[in-house]
mmCIF file of C-alpha atoms and ligand atoms in Angstrom:
data_model
loop_
_atom_site.group_PDB
_atom_site.id
_atom_site.type_symbol
_atom_site.label_atom_id
_atom_site.label_comp_id
_atom_site.label_asym_id
_atom_site.label_seq_id
_atom_site.Cartn_x
_atom_site.Cartn_y
_atom_site.Cartn_z
ATOM 1 C CA MET A 860 19.851 136.314 141.172
ATOM 2 C CA HIS A 861 20.750 137.516 137.710
ATOM 3 C CA THR A 862 20.438 135.325 134.633
ATOM 4 C CA HIS A 863 23.156 134.304 132.172
ATOM 5 C CA GLU A 864 21.480 136.577 129.620
ATOM 6 C CA GLN A 865 21.756 139.604 131.881
ATOM 7 C CA PHE A 866 25.496 139.174 132.374
ATOM 8 C CA MET A 867 25.960 138.467 128.661
ATOM 9 C CA TYR A 868 24.165 141.741 127.837
ATOM 10 C CA ARG A 869 26.677 143.503 130.050
ATOM 11 C CA ALA A 870 29.535 141.750 128.221
ATOM 12 C CA LEU A 871 28.030 142.833 124.885
ATOM 13 C CA PHE A 872 27.802 146.401 126.099
ATOM 14 C CA ILE A 873 31.479 146.425 127.057
ATOM 15 C CA ALA A 874 32.470 144.765 123.773
ATOM 16 C CA GLN A 875 31.079 147.770 121.871
ATOM 17 C CA LYS A 876 33.677 150.011 123.492
ATOM 18 C CA GLY A 877 36.493 148.001 121.927
ATOM 19 C CA LEU A 878 35.222 148.549 118.393
ATOM 20 C CA PRO A 879 36.518 149.882 116.053
ATOM 21 C CA ALA A 880 40.017 150.140 117.571
ATOM 22 C CA ALA A 881 40.295 146.340 117.737
ATOM 23 C CA MET A 882 39.544 145.789 114.023
ATOM 24 C CA PRO A 883 40.349 143.616 112.126
ATOM 25 C CA ASN A 884 40.341 141.721 115.412
ATOM 26 C CA PRO A 885 36.850 141.108 116.782
ATOM 27 C CA SER A 886 35.968 143.138 119.856
ATOM 28 C CA VAL A 887 34.997 140.877 122.727
ATOM 29 C CA GLY A 888 33.463 141.677 126.092
ATOM 30 C CA ALA A 889 34.269 139.696 129.264
ATOM 31 C CA VAL A 890 32.518 139.950 132.617
ATOM 32 C CA ILE A 891 33.633 138.074 135.719
ATOM 33 C CA VAL A 892 30.932 137.253 138.264
ATOM 34 C CA HIS A 893 31.412 136.058 141.836
ATOM 35 C CA LYS A 894 28.279 135.129 143.786
ATOM 36 C CA ASP A 895 26.034 137.236 141.532
ATOM 37 C CA THR A 896 28.334 140.287 141.769
ATOM 38 C CA ILE A 897 30.473 141.609 138.923
ATOM 39 C CA ILE A 898 34.073 141.687 140.207
ATOM 40 C CA GLY A 899 35.832 142.459 136.941
ATOM 41 C CA GLU A 900 35.310 143.249 133.292
ATOM 42 C CA GLY A 901 37.220 144.113 130.155
ATOM 43 C CA SER A 902 37.062 144.429 126.391
ATOM 44 C CA THR A 903 39.563 143.731 123.617
ATOM 45 C CA SER A 904 42.360 146.322 123.475
ATOM 46 C CA ALA A 905 43.326 148.135 120.272
ATOM 47 C CA PHE A 906 44.572 145.849 117.476
ATOM 48 C CA GLY A 907 47.540 143.759 118.543
ATOM 49 C CA GLY A 908 46.861 144.398 122.237
ATOM 50 C CA SER A 909 45.492 142.162 124.952
ATOM 51 C CA HIS A 910 42.257 140.221 124.670
ATOM 52 C CA ALA A 911 39.092 140.870 126.666
ATOM 53 C CA GLU A 912 39.652 137.950 129.077
ATOM 54 C CA VAL A 913 43.126 139.241 130.016
ATOM 55 C CA ASN A 914 41.811 142.750 130.672
ATOM 56 C CA ALA A 915 38.894 141.386 132.725
ATOM 57 C CA ILE A 916 41.110 139.108 134.828
ATOM 58 C CA ASN A 917 43.614 141.938 135.378
ATOM 59 C CA SER A 918 40.793 144.148 136.640
ATOM 60 C CA VAL A 919 39.898 141.753 139.475
ATOM 61 C CA LYS A 920 41.461 142.973 142.735
ATOM 62 C CA ASN A 921 41.212 139.767 144.749
ATOM 63 C CA LYS A 922 42.411 137.049 142.386
ATOM 64 C CA GLU A 923 41.473 134.347 144.942
ATOM 65 C CA LEU A 924 37.804 134.981 144.091
ATOM 66 C CA LEU A 925 38.450 133.803 140.530
ATOM 67 C CA LYS A 926 38.449 130.213 141.809
ATOM 68 C CA GLU A 927 34.739 130.572 142.627
ATOM 69 C CA SER A 928 33.716 132.723 139.664
ATOM 70 C CA THR A 929 32.083 132.568 136.259
ATOM 71 C CA ILE A 930 33.505 134.417 133.279
ATOM 72 C CA TYR A 931 31.030 135.537 130.595
ATOM 73 C CA VAL A 932 32.563 136.111 127.156
ATOM 74 C CA THR A 933 30.825 137.201 123.971
ATOM 75 C CA LEU A 934 33.231 135.097 121.859
ATOM 76 C CA GLU A 935 34.894 131.751 122.533
ATOM 77 C CA PRO A 936 38.233 132.266 124.350
ATOM 78 C CA CYS A 937 41.131 131.746 121.963
ATOM 79 C CA SER A 938 43.299 128.634 121.968
ATOM 80 C CA HIS A 939 46.156 129.789 119.756
ATOM 81 C CA TYR A 940 49.354 131.805 120.043
ATOM 82 C CA GLY A 941 48.618 134.821 117.833
ATOM 83 C CA LYS A 942 49.836 138.256 118.812
ATOM 84 C CA THR A 943 48.900 137.228 122.362
ATOM 85 C CA PRO A 944 48.944 133.873 124.240
ATOM 86 C CA PRO A 945 45.777 131.713 124.468
ATOM 87 C CA CYS A 946 43.004 133.063 126.707
ATOM 88 C CA ALA A 947 41.725 129.507 127.344
ATOM 89 C CA ASP A 948 45.093 128.689 128.995
ATOM 90 C CA LEU A 949 44.871 131.784 131.193
ATOM 91 C CA ILE A 950 41.350 130.860 132.359
ATOM 92 C CA VAL A 951 42.582 127.375 133.280
ATOM 93 C CA LYS A 952 45.678 128.793 134.995
ATOM 94 C CA MET A 953 43.571 131.205 137.071
ATOM 95 C CA GLN A 954 41.284 128.260 137.967
ATOM 96 C CA ILE A 955 38.051 129.944 136.910
ATOM 97 C CA PRO A 956 35.590 127.024 137.160
ATOM 98 C CA ASN A 957 32.768 128.293 134.885
ATOM 99 C CA VAL A 958 32.823 129.849 131.421
ATOM 100 C CA VAL A 959 29.700 131.100 129.623
ATOM 101 C CA ILE A 960 30.269 131.805 125.919
ATOM 102 C CA GLY A 961 28.092 133.785 123.512
ATOM 103 C CA CYS A 962 29.288 132.289 120.243
ATOM 104 C CA VAL A 963 31.973 130.075 118.750
ATOM 105 C CA ASP A 964 34.956 131.819 117.116
ATOM 106 C CA PRO A 965 34.774 131.196 113.332
ATOM 107 C CA TYR A 966 38.533 131.824 112.933
ATOM 108 C CA ALA A 967 40.065 128.485 111.829
ATOM 109 C CA GLU A 968 42.905 128.672 114.382
ATOM 110 C CA VAL A 969 40.321 128.672 117.198
ATOM 111 C CA ALA A 970 36.897 127.361 115.938
ATOM 112 C CA GLY A 971 35.938 125.183 118.888
ATOM 113 C CA LYS A 972 39.479 124.436 120.062
ATOM 114 C CA GLY A 973 39.188 127.011 122.854
ATOM 115 C CA ILE A 974 36.049 125.277 124.126
ATOM 116 C CA ASP A 975 37.764 121.860 123.898
ATOM 117 C CA LYS A 976 40.765 123.147 125.833
ATOM 118 C CA LEU A 977 38.553 124.426 128.638
ATOM 119 C CA LYS A 978 36.439 121.261 128.806
ATOM 120 C CA ASN A 979 39.514 119.023 128.786
ATOM 121 C CA ALA A 980 40.833 120.951 131.778
ATOM 122 C CA GLY A 981 37.581 120.286 133.658
ATOM 123 C CA VAL A 982 36.029 123.738 133.271
ATOM 124 C CA ASN A 983 32.197 123.894 133.048
ATOM 125 C CA VAL A 984 31.358 125.469 129.711
ATOM 126 C CA ILE A 985 28.023 126.790 128.438
ATOM 127 C CA VAL A 986 27.870 127.945 124.804
ATOM 128 C CA GLY A 987 25.227 129.956 122.930
ATOM 129 C CA ILE A 988 23.866 132.518 125.380
ATOM 130 C CA LEU A 989 22.608 135.465 123.241
ATOM 131 C CA GLU A 990 24.364 133.832 120.310
ATOM 132 C CA LYS A 991 22.673 135.967 117.618
ATOM 133 C CA GLU A 992 23.489 139.215 119.412
ATOM 134 C CA CYS A 993 27.082 138.132 120.004
ATOM 135 C CA ILE A 994 27.593 137.253 116.328
ATOM 136 C CA ASP A 995 25.990 140.556 115.356
ATOM 137 C CA SER A 996 28.352 142.492 117.653
ATOM 138 C CA ASN A 997 31.209 141.359 115.398
ATOM 139 C CA LYS A 998 29.234 141.274 112.134
ATOM 140 C CA ARG A 999 32.162 142.525 110.059
ATOM 141 C CA PHE A 1000 34.556 139.857 111.376
ATOM 142 C CA PHE A 1001 31.971 137.056 110.978
ATOM 143 C CA THR A 1002 30.991 138.099 107.449
ATOM 144 C CA PHE A 1003 34.622 138.352 106.364
ATOM 145 C CA ILE A 1004 35.801 135.076 107.915
ATOM 146 C CA GLN A 1005 32.740 132.956 107.107
ATOM 147 C CA LYS A 1006 31.759 134.356 103.708
ATOM 148 C CA LYS A 1007 35.127 135.661 102.554
ATOM 149 C CA ARG A 1008 33.671 139.026 101.692
ATOM 150 C CA PRO A 1009 33.557 142.451 103.321
ATOM 151 C CA TYR A 1010 30.548 143.716 105.289
ATOM 152 C CA ILE A 1011 29.088 146.469 103.124
ATOM 153 C CA ILE A 1012 27.321 149.636 104.243
ATOM 154 C CA LEU A 1013 25.750 151.949 101.653
ATOM 155 C CA LYS A 1014 25.361 155.604 102.534
ATOM 156 C CA TRP A 1015 23.828 158.489 100.655
ATOM 157 C CA ALA A 1016 21.805 161.665 101.124
ATOM 158 C CA GLU A 1017 18.910 162.579 98.853
ATOM 159 C CA SER A 1018 16.731 165.641 98.381
ATOM 160 C CA ALA A 1019 13.011 165.682 99.224
ATOM 161 C CA ASP A 1020 12.298 165.222 95.529
ATOM 162 C CA GLY A 1021 14.642 162.251 95.119
ATOM 163 C CA PHE A 1022 17.916 163.648 93.788
ATOM 164 C CA ILE A 1023 21.329 162.644 95.098
ATOM 165 C CA ALA A 1024 23.096 165.740 93.722
ATOM 166 C CA PRO A 1025 22.348 168.809 91.593
ATOM 167 C CA MET A 1026 22.955 168.424 87.855
ATOM 168 C CA GLU A 1027 25.745 170.998 87.835
ATOM 169 C CA LYS A 1028 28.030 171.853 90.719
ATOM 170 C CA ASN A 1029 28.345 175.523 91.557
ATOM 171 C CA GLU A 1030 31.558 176.240 93.455
ATOM 172 C CA GLN A 1031 30.256 179.655 94.536
ATOM 173 C CA LYS A 1032 26.893 178.359 95.701
ATOM 174 C CA PRO A 1033 27.277 174.732 96.804
ATOM 175 C CA VAL A 1034 24.022 172.914 97.597
ATOM 176 C CA TRP A 1035 24.037 170.845 100.770
ATOM 177 C CA ILE A 1036 21.501 168.046 100.893
ATOM 178 C CA SER A 1037 22.694 166.749 104.264
ATOM 179 C CA ASN A 1038 23.387 169.009 107.236
ATOM 180 C CA ASN A 1039 26.348 169.641 109.532
ATOM 181 C CA TYR A 1040 25.383 167.047 112.090
ATOM 182 C CA SER A 1041 24.611 164.391 109.458
ATOM 183 C CA ARG A 1042 28.060 164.949 108.001
ATOM 184 C CA GLN A 1043 29.681 164.609 111.406
ATOM 185 C CA LEU A 1044 27.804 161.352 111.920
ATOM 186 C CA THR A 1045 29.115 160.187 108.563
ATOM 187 C CA HIS A 1046 32.655 160.794 109.786
ATOM 188 C CA LYS A 1047 31.925 158.653 112.834
ATOM 189 C CA TRP A 1048 30.662 155.914 110.507
ATOM 190 C CA ARG A 1049 33.846 156.179 108.420
ATOM 191 C CA SER A 1050 35.919 155.599 111.558
ATOM 192 C CA GLU A 1051 33.967 152.375 112.209
ATOM 193 C CA GLU A 1052 34.813 150.711 108.878
ATOM 194 C CA MET A 1053 38.106 149.525 107.467
ATOM 195 C CA GLY A 1054 37.478 150.840 103.963
ATOM 196 C CA ILE A 1055 35.554 153.566 102.151
ATOM 197 C CA LEU A 1056 34.653 153.402 98.457
ATOM 198 C CA VAL A 1057 33.537 156.014 95.920
ATOM 199 C CA GLY A 1058 33.133 156.176 92.160
ATOM 200 C CA THR A 1059 34.983 158.401 89.680
ATOM 201 C CA LYS A 1060 32.214 160.978 89.314
ATOM 202 C CA THR A 1061 32.029 161.554 93.062
ATOM 203 C CA VAL A 1062 35.763 162.314 93.173
ATOM 204 C CA LEU A 1063 35.605 164.578 90.112
ATOM 205 C CA ASP A 1064 32.468 166.461 91.283
ATOM 206 C CA ASP A 1065 32.998 166.693 95.047
ATOM 207 C CA ASN A 1066 36.775 166.339 95.521
ATOM 208 C CA PRO A 1067 36.203 164.532 98.848
ATOM 209 C CA SER A 1068 39.021 163.721 101.312
ATOM 210 C CA LEU A 1069 37.128 160.739 102.773
ATOM 211 C CA THR A 1070 38.782 161.159 106.152
ATOM 212 C CA THR A 1071 37.296 161.269 109.641
ATOM 213 C CA ARG A 1072 38.394 164.847 110.298
ATOM 214 C CA ASP A 1073 35.163 165.768 112.131
ATOM 215 C CA PHE A 1074 35.317 162.791 114.464
ATOM 216 C CA VAL A 1075 37.987 161.093 116.544
ATOM 217 C CA GLY A 1076 39.071 157.782 115.041
ATOM 218 C CA LYS A 1077 41.039 156.033 112.349
ATOM 219 C CA ASN A 1078 40.773 156.977 108.689
ATOM 220 C CA PRO A 1079 39.523 154.036 106.629
ATOM 221 C CA VAL A 1080 41.473 152.838 103.605
ATOM 222 C CA ARG A 1081 40.207 154.910 100.677
ATOM 223 C CA ILE A 1082 39.221 153.015 97.538
ATOM 224 C CA TYR A 1083 38.274 154.959 94.425
ATOM 225 C CA ILE A 1084 37.254 153.857 90.992
ATOM 226 C CA ASP A 1085 39.187 155.450 88.148
ATOM 227 C CA ALA A 1086 39.165 153.183 85.104
ATOM 228 C CA ASN A 1087 40.994 155.585 82.800
ATOM 229 C CA HIS A 1088 43.039 157.739 85.190
ATOM 230 C CA LYS A 1089 41.018 160.929 85.094
ATOM 231 C CA ILE A 1090 41.919 161.682 88.700
ATOM 232 C CA ASP A 1091 45.276 163.365 89.114
ATOM 233 C CA ALA A 1092 47.361 164.318 92.144
ATOM 234 C CA SER A 1093 45.450 167.589 92.572
ATOM 235 C CA PHE A 1094 42.484 165.702 94.087
ATOM 236 C CA ALA A 1095 42.284 165.434 97.867
ATOM 237 C CA ILE A 1096 41.722 161.678 97.747
ATOM 238 C CA THR A 1097 45.287 161.190 96.518
ATOM 239 C CA ASN A 1098 46.901 162.978 99.482
ATOM 240 C CA ALA A 1099 48.991 161.118 102.027
ATOM 241 C CA GLU A 1100 46.438 161.313 104.865
ATOM 242 C CA SER A 1101 45.464 157.673 104.540
ATOM 243 C CA LYS A 1102 46.194 154.538 102.582
ATOM 244 C CA THR A 1103 44.523 154.794 99.168
ATOM 245 C CA ILE A 1104 43.701 152.212 96.504
ATOM 246 C CA CYS A 1105 42.807 153.104 92.915
ATOM 247 C CA LEU A 1106 40.765 150.587 90.934
ATOM 248 C CA CYS A 1107 41.710 150.921 87.276
ATOM 249 C CA ALA A 1108 41.518 149.120 83.926
ATOM 250 C CA GLU A 1109 45.250 149.453 83.195
ATOM 251 C CA PHE A 1110 48.188 150.533 85.330
ATOM 252 C CA PRO A 1111 48.946 154.265 84.829
ATOM 253 C CA LEU A 1112 51.940 155.600 82.913
ATOM 254 C CA ASN A 1113 52.514 158.225 85.608
ATOM 255 C CA PRO A 1114 51.502 156.720 88.929
ATOM 256 C CA ILE A 1115 50.796 159.013 91.882
ATOM 257 C CA ASP A 1116 53.295 158.274 94.658
ATOM 258 C CA GLN A 1117 51.245 156.937 97.558
ATOM 259 C CA ILE A 1118 48.479 155.263 95.524
ATOM 260 C CA ILE A 1119 48.187 151.485 95.362
ATOM 261 C CA TYR A 1120 46.889 150.584 91.893
ATOM 262 C CA LYS A 1121 44.710 147.523 91.381
ATOM 263 C CA LYS A 1122 43.741 146.389 87.904
ATOM 264 C CA ILE A 1123 40.170 145.128 87.846
ATOM 265 C CA ASP A 1124 37.552 143.784 85.436
ATOM 266 C CA PHE A 1125 34.931 146.539 85.227
ATOM 267 C CA ASP A 1126 32.238 144.127 83.992
ATOM 268 C CA ASN A 1127 31.932 142.808 87.507
ATOM 269 C CA LEU A 1128 32.729 145.614 89.909
ATOM 270 C CA PRO A 1129 31.229 144.153 93.122
ATOM 271 C CA ALA A 1130 33.053 140.810 92.702
ATOM 272 C CA GLU A 1131 36.296 142.655 91.988
ATOM 273 C CA VAL A 1132 35.891 144.873 95.058
ATOM 274 C CA ASN A 1133 35.321 141.676 97.011
ATOM 275 C CA ARG A 1134 38.584 140.230 95.663
ATOM 276 C CA ILE A 1135 40.580 143.370 96.528
ATOM 277 C CA CYS A 1136 39.123 143.513 100.064
ATOM 278 C CA VAL A 1137 40.098 139.892 100.682
ATOM 279 C CA GLU A 1138 43.608 140.569 99.303
ATOM 280 C CA GLU A 1139 44.021 143.630 101.518
ATOM 281 C CA ASN A 1140 42.239 142.216 104.607
ATOM 282 C CA ILE A 1141 39.601 144.968 104.507
ATOM 283 C CA GLN A 1142 36.729 143.452 106.496
ATOM 284 C CA SER A 1143 34.161 146.171 105.882
ATOM 285 C CA ILE A 1144 33.522 149.104 103.576
ATOM 286 C CA ILE A 1145 31.208 152.068 103.557
ATOM 287 C CA ILE A 1146 30.194 153.088 100.042
ATOM 288 C CA GLU A 1147 29.505 156.808 99.792
ATOM 289 C CA GLY A 1148 28.370 157.133 96.193
ATOM 290 C CA GLY A 1149 27.682 158.146 93.658
ATOM 291 C CA SER A 1150 24.392 156.741 92.513
ATOM 292 C CA GLN A 1151 25.919 154.623 89.735
ATOM 293 C CA THR A 1152 28.385 152.929 92.064
ATOM 294 C CA LEU A 1153 25.795 152.384 94.794
ATOM 295 C CA GLN A 1154 23.305 150.981 92.264
ATOM 296 C CA GLN A 1155 25.812 148.415 90.996
ATOM 297 C CA PHE A 1156 26.192 147.001 94.503
ATOM 298 C CA ILE A 1157 22.408 147.009 95.044
ATOM 299 C CA ASP A 1158 21.761 145.276 91.721
ATOM 300 C CA ALA A 1159 24.359 142.618 92.568
ATOM 301 C CA ASN A 1160 22.674 142.200 95.995
ATOM 302 C CA PHE A 1161 26.111 142.838 97.452
ATOM 303 C CA TRP A 1162 25.343 144.959 100.494
ATOM 304 C CA ASN A 1163 24.384 144.487 104.159
ATOM 305 C CA GLU A 1164 23.126 147.849 105.411
ATOM 306 C CA ALA A 1165 21.997 151.146 103.933
ATOM 307 C CA ARG A 1166 21.893 154.473 105.788
ATOM 308 C CA VAL A 1167 19.970 157.131 103.937
ATOM 309 C CA PHE A 1168 19.537 160.803 104.772
ATOM 310 C CA LYS A 1169 16.365 162.272 103.290
ATOM 311 C CA SER A 1170 16.522 166.050 103.350
ATOM 312 C CA ASP A 1171 13.817 168.706 103.147
ATOM 313 C CA VAL A 1172 15.877 170.469 100.472
ATOM 314 C CA ILE A 1173 14.111 170.572 97.076
ATOM 315 C CA LEU A 1174 16.371 170.489 94.026
ATOM 316 C CA LYS A 1175 13.728 170.294 91.239
ATOM 317 C CA GLU A 1176 16.335 168.651 88.975
ATOM 318 C CA GLY A 1177 19.545 166.732 89.431
ATOM 319 C CA ILE A 1178 21.061 163.283 89.452
ATOM 320 C CA LYS A 1179 18.418 160.713 90.290
ATOM 321 C CA SER A 1180 18.882 158.918 93.580
ATOM 322 C CA VAL A 1181 19.404 155.239 94.131
ATOM 323 C CA GLU A 1182 16.770 152.520 93.973
ATOM 324 C CA LEU A 1183 17.108 150.250 96.953
ATOM 325 C CA LYS A 1184 15.812 146.677 96.480
ATOM 326 C CA ASN A 1185 14.856 144.000 99.006
ATOM 327 C CA ALA A 1186 15.507 146.380 101.867
ATOM 328 C CA VAL A 1187 13.911 146.072 105.279
ATOM 329 C CA GLN A 1188 13.558 149.312 107.193
ATOM 330 C CA ILE A 1189 15.046 149.042 110.674
ATOM 331 C CA SER A 1190 14.629 152.506 112.196
ATOM 332 C CA THR A 1191 14.354 156.201 111.471
ATOM 333 C CA GLN A 1192 15.689 159.237 113.252
ATOM 334 C CA LYS A 1193 15.192 162.949 112.708
ATOM 335 C CA ILE A 1194 18.355 165.033 112.464
ATOM 336 C CA GLN A 1195 17.345 168.672 112.005
ATOM 337 C CA ASN A 1196 16.145 168.892 108.380
ATOM 338 C CA ASN A 1197 17.175 165.294 107.609
ATOM 339 C CA ILE A 1198 15.404 162.019 108.244
ATOM 340 C CA LEU A 1199 17.951 159.241 108.641
ATOM 341 C CA THR A 1200 16.649 155.753 107.802
ATOM 342 C CA TYR A 1201 18.553 152.545 108.487
ATOM 343 C CA TYR A 1202 17.856 149.568 106.222
ATOM 344 C CA LYS A 1203 19.076 145.983 106.276
ATOM 345 C CA ASN A 1204 19.394 143.507 103.457
ATOM 346 C CA PRO A 1205 17.606 140.416 104.803
ATOM 347 C CA ASN A 1206 18.885 138.249 101.942
ATOM 348 C CA ASN A 1207 22.502 138.856 102.715
ATOM 349 C CA ASP A 1208 23.034 138.132 106.397
HETATM 350 C C1 AOF B 2632 39.704 136.129 122.506
HETATM 351 N N1 AOF B 2632 39.464 137.314 123.116
HETATM 352 O O1 AOF B 2632 39.220 139.534 123.072
HETATM 353 C C2 AOF B 2632 39.558 138.446 121.021
HETATM 354 C C3 AOF B 2632 39.761 137.178 120.379
HETATM 355 O O2 AOF B 2632 46.459 137.887 117.014
HETATM 356 P P1 AOF B 2632 45.708 137.784 118.307
HETATM 357 O O3 AOF B 2632 46.453 137.069 119.372
HETATM 358 O O4 AOF B 2632 45.184 139.135 118.774
HETATM 359 O O5 AOF B 2632 44.419 136.853 118.003
HETATM 360 C C4 AOF B 2632 43.433 137.276 117.127
HETATM 361 C C5 AOF B 2632 42.332 136.223 117.033
HETATM 362 O O6 AOF B 2632 41.831 135.923 118.339
HETATM 363 C C6 AOF B 2632 41.141 136.709 116.231
HETATM 364 O O7 AOF B 2632 41.249 136.400 114.865
HETATM 365 C C7 AOF B 2632 39.987 135.950 116.885
HETATM 366 O O8 AOF B 2632 39.920 134.629 116.400
HETATM 367 C C8 AOF B 2632 40.423 135.911 118.343
HETATM 368 N N2 AOF B 2632 39.916 137.116 119.036
HETATM 369 N N3 AOF B 2632 39.796 136.071 121.154
HETATM 370 O O9 AOF B 2632 39.868 135.112 123.174
HETATM 371 C C9 AOF B 2632 39.394 138.474 122.440
HETATM 372 N N4 AOF B 2632 39.513 139.605 120.314
HETATM 373 ZN ZN1 ZN B 2633 42.267 135.407 123.459
#
């Protein structure tokens, strides 16, 4: 016989497949078990589509078996009419007698009401199997709903001698600190977050597009800092490839067509970015530099994860890299001439 934990691990595994297409919806995994055998499973469809429970139930060939089954779900089944009807009602209608839930849905419309609905209909409900893992599988959603702030990932690459960029850019002879594969991985990471943020100097020096062109997936909303409108329509970040927000001190006299301008107080950048993300429903952002911007978020203790590429390239001089504080190292990985280290901020979970 398998344990509840084993089936919940399977549900967690499936839930991963639904991210990031489901965002800003959480991605849920559902596994239906009949007499210790998995007879159906599903994850949340792309945003606006059907929920995990619906997909799992639809995948079961012999619906009669549902009446003797247990459904494992990483998140409490919903109780509300959102873009889709309540999953708790469907479970009751299909007469599934047992529901095992990883964690309670923090969304106010649900928040325990799904569990109540099931219990009131006579369904056996167990809550809290692999709770920590289930919350972590939707860390962006939980952070945004519970703390009213985006989940923040910091990313940079530094040289062996601790520089984030050369002092002067040379168009003819660009210096690459990261490598091809690291950059491709970065594009994957971009596709996993709802927003991407950079400072003025990064736009002026690197002219980045901040898209996911090297990896299948959605482009995140681009957010760039430009207090005094130094960045004009010739920069790639202003093109129409994705939604773009400019954080500025005053609205511009000559706005660029597709840019959404947001006036902010530059004395408190992290808090202002928080405000804009809540306004725009951006549940997570990846911050890709430069060092000044990254350092402001570190100093404000306003970050969740950092992903740092350390290269074997030696620059001898350049722009000093970032000083990470309070970080706990999670893992390292070698990628050709780069060492990628993942850090977590333990004081900001
Ligand atoms: C579930 N199963 O797979 C997911 C749930 O607008 P809707 O109808 O898509 O509802 C979105 C809300 O439903 C979302 O904020 C969260 O509370 C819950 N997500 N619930 O039963 C799922 N993704
Ligand atoms: Zn649902």
